[in-house]
Amino acid sequence: MSVQDILRKSEVNADGTPKKKGFFARLASGFLLLMVILMGLGNWADTKQLLTEAYQAFITNFTHQIENNRVASLDIGNYLQFAQKSVGIPQVIKASNLDPTIEYRYYKDPKYLLTLINKDQRIVGIVLHSLQQNNSIISEFTPMVPFTDNLLKVNSIADITLDSNLFFYDYQNISYYLQSKELGPQGMFLNLLAGFTEYEQVQPNAFSMLNELEHATLDGNSADVSALTQKLATYPANFYAISEIPPEYIADSLLTKHEFKAYF
């Protein structure tokens, strides 16, 4: 018997004639009906949340639609509170070694590592790494690089940063190489960077080439430096960055291999 049947039965006499209700009886009946409605709404809210989570899990396992939409919703100049509506609260926050008023906010997802660079509650830099996936159902996460027609893990560093002669590298704390170029008016004069790191996947021969680049740089051998950077730029980029601050901050924001393992 439903709650509605119980309520209707309590409103009639034994001979079937309507029963007159007192004030408190009417109040109790109304209160009970309100509770039934509120319980129904609560169950619907829970059901809706479960359905939404199930849908998002399905989409995530078979497409990159949610991840692409989440990243595409972020722009340089966004206020931090607005950006957090899309990406939530970071797992890790670090102060910049170059400027303590700038902070790096790290968001780890199975498909990517996102870094938002924040200054005065405003996003001044965005770094996106595509991470290695062990999923036979779906291809790797290859997001579009902003202001280009290139894709991460598909196009090379040189493809993304055409005519760039500004580079950064390391092979001790973390093996990485990146190049930077300034975009023109169509890119609002922001800095576009692309490179590779060894967070979850080591590039073949990258460590030895970075070691050689270090020695060539210290020796002032410009010919060897040029040759080595051209080779390193042929590697597929597994991260890109957009920023309105100098590219040194992007290099500074990269986690060491020990930090990456410890945090995530």
Short mmCIF file of C-alpha atoms in Angstrom, two decimals:
data_model
loop_
_atom_site.label_atom_id
_atom_site.label_comp_id
_atom_site.label_asym_id
_atom_site.label_seq_id
_atom_site.Cartn_x
_atom_site.Cartn_y
_atom_site.Cartn_z
CA MET A 1 0.00 0.00 0.00
CA SER A 2 1.44 3.40 -0.98
CA VAL A 3 1.69 6.45 1.27
CA GLN A 4 -1.03 8.12 -0.80
CA ASP A 5 -3.40 5.16 -0.10
CA ILE A 6 -2.72 5.41 3.62
CA LEU A 7 -3.47 9.11 3.59
CA ARG A 8 -6.72 8.62 1.67
CA LYS A 9 -7.85 5.79 3.99
CA SER A 10 -7.24 7.90 7.07
CA GLU A 11 -9.53 10.63 5.65
CA VAL A 12 -12.80 8.52 5.65
CA ASN A 13 -15.06 6.94 8.33
CA ALA A 14 -15.86 3.23 8.54
CA ASP A 15 -19.07 3.76 6.49
CA GLY A 16 -17.13 5.56 3.78
CA THR A 17 -18.28 9.09 4.61
CA PRO A 18 -15.63 11.82 4.68
CA LYS A 19 -14.05 12.38 8.07
CA LYS A 20 -13.79 15.92 9.30
CA LYS A 21 -10.24 16.90 10.15
CA GLY A 22 -9.18 19.09 12.97
CA PHE A 23 -6.49 21.74 12.57
CA PHE A 24 -3.66 19.58 13.94
CA ALA A 25 -4.75 16.60 11.87
CA ARG A 26 -4.65 18.71 8.72
CA LEU A 27 -1.27 20.10 9.72
CA ALA A 28 0.15 16.60 10.33
CA SER A 29 -1.25 15.35 7.04
CA GLY A 30 0.26 18.27 5.15
CA PHE A 31 3.58 17.79 6.86
CA LEU A 32 3.67 14.09 5.95
CA LEU A 33 2.85 14.89 2.33
CA LEU A 34 5.62 17.49 2.24
CA MET A 35 8.11 14.94 3.60
CA VAL A 36 7.08 12.45 0.89
CA ILE A 37 7.64 15.10 -1.80
CA LEU A 38 11.01 16.11 -0.37
CA MET A 39 12.11 12.45 -0.12
CA GLY A 40 11.12 11.95 -3.73
CA LEU A 41 13.13 14.98 -4.80
CA GLY A 42 16.11 13.74 -2.80
CA ASN A 43 15.98 10.33 -4.44
CA TRP A 44 15.76 11.97 -7.87
CA ALA A 45 18.78 14.14 -7.08
CA ASP A 46 20.78 11.06 -6.07
CA THR A 47 19.62 9.20 -9.17
CA LYS A 48 20.48 12.13 -11.41
CA GLN A 49 23.97 12.35 -9.89
CA LEU A 50 24.56 8.63 -10.38
CA LEU A 51 23.39 8.84 -13.99
CA THR A 52 25.64 11.84 -14.63
CA GLU A 53 28.66 10.10 -13.12
CA ALA A 54 27.97 6.92 -15.11
CA TYR A 55 27.66 8.91 -18.33
CA GLN A 56 30.90 10.79 -17.69
CA ALA A 57 32.73 7.54 -16.87
CA PHE A 58 31.49 6.01 -20.13
CA ILE A 59 32.51 9.05 -22.17
CA THR A 60 35.93 9.18 -20.47
CA ASN A 61 36.65 5.51 -21.16
CA PHE A 62 35.74 5.68 -24.84
CA THR A 63 36.45 9.28 -25.89
CA HIS A 64 38.46 12.35 -24.85
CA GLN A 65 35.47 14.66 -25.11
CA ILE A 66 35.27 15.60 -21.41
CA GLU A 67 39.02 16.23 -21.11
CA ASN A 68 39.11 18.33 -24.29
CA ASN A 69 36.13 20.39 -23.15
CA ARG A 70 37.66 20.91 -19.71
CA VAL A 71 40.97 22.13 -21.12
CA ALA A 72 39.29 24.26 -23.79
CA SER A 73 37.35 26.12 -21.09
CA LEU A 74 40.59 27.61 -19.71
CA ASP A 75 42.17 30.80 -21.02
CA ILE A 76 44.98 33.12 -20.05
CA GLY A 77 43.50 35.95 -18.01
CA ASN A 78 40.79 33.84 -16.35
CA TYR A 79 40.29 34.58 -12.69
CA LEU A 80 41.27 31.68 -10.49
CA GLN A 81 37.77 31.21 -9.06
CA PHE A 82 36.35 30.94 -12.57
CA ALA A 83 38.98 28.38 -13.63
CA GLN A 84 38.31 26.27 -10.53
CA LYS A 85 34.71 25.79 -11.65
CA SER A 86 36.09 23.69 -14.52
CA VAL A 87 39.06 21.92 -12.93
CA GLY A 88 38.34 22.01 -9.21
CA ILE A 89 40.92 22.14 -6.41
CA PRO A 90 44.54 21.20 -7.26
CA GLN A 91 46.27 18.21 -5.69
CA VAL A 92 49.51 20.18 -5.28
CA ILE A 93 50.44 23.87 -5.02
CA LYS A 94 54.02 25.17 -5.20
CA ALA A 95 55.46 28.67 -4.99
CA SER A 96 57.66 29.73 -7.89
CA ASN A 97 61.41 29.72 -7.29
CA LEU A 98 61.67 32.84 -9.47
CA ASP A 99 58.90 34.92 -7.90
CA PRO A 100 57.20 33.95 -4.59
CA THR A 101 54.06 35.84 -5.62
CA ILE A 102 53.50 33.33 -8.42
CA GLU A 103 52.19 29.85 -7.65
CA TYR A 104 51.97 26.65 -9.67
CA ARG A 105 48.77 24.62 -9.22
CA TYR A 106 48.93 20.97 -10.38
CA TYR A 107 45.95 18.86 -11.45
CA LYS A 108 46.66 15.17 -12.11
CA ASP A 109 44.26 13.16 -14.25
CA PRO A 110 44.84 9.65 -15.65
CA LYS A 111 45.19 11.22 -19.10
CA TYR A 112 47.05 14.44 -18.36
CA LEU A 113 48.89 16.68 -15.92
CA LEU A 114 47.60 20.24 -15.98
CA THR A 115 49.47 23.14 -14.40
CA LEU A 116 47.80 26.51 -13.89
CA ILE A 117 50.16 29.37 -13.12
CA ASN A 118 48.46 31.88 -10.85
CA LYS A 119 49.43 35.45 -9.99
CA ASP A 120 47.15 37.72 -7.97
CA GLN A 121 44.20 35.31 -8.42
CA ARG A 122 44.60 35.43 -12.20
CA ILE A 123 45.76 32.71 -14.61
CA VAL A 124 48.94 33.84 -16.38
CA GLY A 125 50.12 30.46 -17.69
CA ILE A 126 48.70 27.06 -18.68
CA VAL A 127 50.81 23.91 -19.10
CA LEU A 128 49.31 20.65 -20.34
CA HIS A 129 51.13 17.29 -20.41
CA SER A 130 49.66 14.27 -22.15
CA LEU A 131 50.48 11.24 -20.00
CA GLN A 132 51.05 7.67 -21.07
CA GLN A 133 47.95 5.48 -20.99
CA ASN A 134 47.58 1.75 -20.51
CA ASN A 135 44.20 1.51 -22.16
CA SER A 136 43.62 -0.73 -25.16
CA ILE A 137 40.11 0.65 -25.72
CA ILE A 138 41.03 4.24 -26.51
CA SER A 139 43.93 5.98 -28.22
CA GLU A 140 46.27 8.30 -26.35
CA PHE A 141 45.19 11.78 -25.36
CA THR A 142 46.35 14.07 -28.17
CA PRO A 143 44.84 17.50 -27.54
CA MET A 144 45.10 20.31 -30.05
CA VAL A 145 47.85 22.84 -29.36
CA PRO A 146 46.32 26.33 -29.09
CA PHE A 147 46.89 28.75 -31.99
CA THR A 148 48.13 25.89 -34.22
CA ASP A 149 46.85 22.93 -36.21
CA ASN A 150 49.18 20.58 -34.33
CA LEU A 151 48.48 17.80 -31.83
CA LEU A 152 50.47 16.67 -28.81
CA LYS A 153 52.25 13.32 -29.29
CA VAL A 154 51.64 13.61 -33.04
CA ASN A 155 53.59 16.69 -34.13
CA SER A 156 57.17 17.50 -33.24
CA ILE A 157 58.47 20.32 -31.10
CA ALA A 158 59.82 21.96 -34.26
CA ASP A 159 56.39 21.74 -35.94
CA ILE A 160 54.75 23.59 -33.06
CA THR A 161 57.46 26.21 -32.41
CA LEU A 162 58.49 27.10 -35.95
CA ASP A 163 61.60 29.29 -36.26
CA SER A 164 62.23 29.22 -32.51
CA ASN A 165 65.76 29.75 -31.24
CA LEU A 166 64.92 29.96 -27.53
CA PHE A 167 65.25 26.66 -25.65
CA PHE A 168 65.46 25.25 -22.12
CA TYR A 169 66.61 21.84 -20.96
CA ASP A 170 67.78 19.70 -18.05
CA TYR A 171 68.85 16.09 -17.56
CA GLN A 172 69.60 15.95 -13.84
CA ASN A 173 66.46 16.74 -11.85
CA ILE A 174 64.28 15.75 -14.79
CA SER A 175 65.09 15.09 -18.42
CA TYR A 176 63.25 17.66 -20.48
CA TYR A 177 63.65 19.86 -23.51
CA LEU A 178 61.40 22.71 -24.62
CA GLN A 179 61.36 25.51 -27.16
CA SER A 180 59.52 28.79 -26.98
CA LYS A 181 58.34 31.40 -29.43
CA GLU A 182 56.30 34.57 -29.14
CA LEU A 183 53.01 34.56 -30.97
CA GLY A 184 52.00 37.48 -33.12
CA PRO A 185 48.87 39.62 -32.93
CA GLN A 186 46.66 36.61 -33.73
CA GLY A 187 48.00 34.98 -30.56
CA MET A 188 47.72 38.16 -28.45
CA PHE A 189 51.55 38.18 -28.24
CA LEU A 190 51.50 35.29 -25.77
CA ASN A 191 54.35 32.79 -25.49
CA LEU A 192 53.82 29.35 -27.00
CA LEU A 193 56.05 26.56 -25.74
CA ALA A 194 56.33 22.87 -26.59
CA GLY A 195 58.60 20.11 -25.40
CA PHE A 196 58.97 16.69 -23.84
CA THR A 197 59.51 15.44 -20.29
CA GLU A 198 60.20 12.02 -18.84
CA TYR A 199 57.28 11.99 -16.39
CA GLU A 200 55.98 8.64 -17.60
CA GLN A 201 57.78 7.99 -20.85
CA VAL A 202 61.47 8.43 -21.67
CA GLN A 203 62.32 9.53 -25.20
CA PRO A 204 64.90 7.28 -26.92
CA ASN A 205 68.47 8.64 -26.60
CA ALA A 206 67.16 11.89 -25.09
CA PHE A 207 69.27 11.65 -21.93
CA SER A 208 72.56 11.28 -23.81
CA MET A 209 71.67 14.09 -26.22
CA LEU A 210 70.78 16.42 -23.35
CA ASN A 211 74.08 15.53 -21.71
CA GLU A 212 75.92 16.41 -24.93
CA LEU A 213 73.98 19.67 -25.17
CA GLU A 214 75.08 20.58 -21.66
CA HIS A 215 78.76 20.07 -22.54
CA ALA A 216 78.43 21.90 -25.87
CA THR A 217 76.77 24.84 -24.14
CA LEU A 218 79.44 25.05 -21.43
CA ASP A 219 82.18 24.82 -24.06
CA GLY A 220 80.55 27.55 -26.15
CA ASN A 221 80.40 25.25 -29.18
CA SER A 222 77.57 26.94 -31.07
CA ALA A 223 77.72 24.53 -34.02
CA ASP A 224 77.17 21.50 -31.80
CA VAL A 225 74.48 23.32 -29.81
CA SER A 226 72.60 24.13 -33.02
CA ALA A 227 72.88 20.57 -34.31
CA LEU A 228 71.74 19.03 -31.03
CA THR A 229 68.77 21.36 -30.56
CA GLN A 230 67.63 20.61 -34.10
CA LYS A 231 67.70 16.88 -33.32
CA LEU A 232 65.92 17.30 -29.99
CA ALA A 233 63.24 19.40 -31.68
CA THR A 234 62.34 16.45 -33.91
CA TYR A 235 60.93 14.54 -30.92
CA PRO A 236 57.13 14.56 -30.61
CA ALA A 237 55.96 17.12 -28.07
CA ASN A 238 54.17 15.64 -25.07
CA PHE A 239 53.40 18.99 -23.47
CA TYR A 240 52.61 22.53 -24.48
CA ALA A 241 52.31 25.80 -22.59
CA ILE A 242 50.69 29.16 -23.18
CA SER A 243 51.75 32.10 -21.03
CA GLU A 244 51.91 35.85 -20.79
CA ILE A 245 54.94 35.64 -18.49
CA PRO A 246 58.51 34.79 -19.59
CA PRO A 247 59.16 31.16 -20.61
CA GLU A 248 61.57 30.73 -17.70
CA TYR A 249 58.52 30.29 -15.48
CA ILE A 250 57.31 27.34 -17.56
CA ALA A 251 60.66 25.63 -17.12
CA ASP A 252 60.56 26.44 -13.41
CA SER A 253 57.06 24.96 -13.09
CA LEU A 254 58.14 21.49 -14.28
CA LEU A 255 58.19 19.00 -11.44
CA THR A 256 61.31 16.95 -10.89
CA LYS A 257 60.95 13.22 -11.42
CA HIS A 258 61.11 12.71 -7.64
CA GLU A 259 58.38 15.31 -7.04
CA PHE A 260 56.16 13.75 -9.70
CA LYS A 261 56.46 10.30 -8.13
CA ALA A 262 56.00 11.62 -4.60
CA TYR A 263 52.95 13.76 -5.36
CA PHE A 264 51.15 11.43 -7.73
#
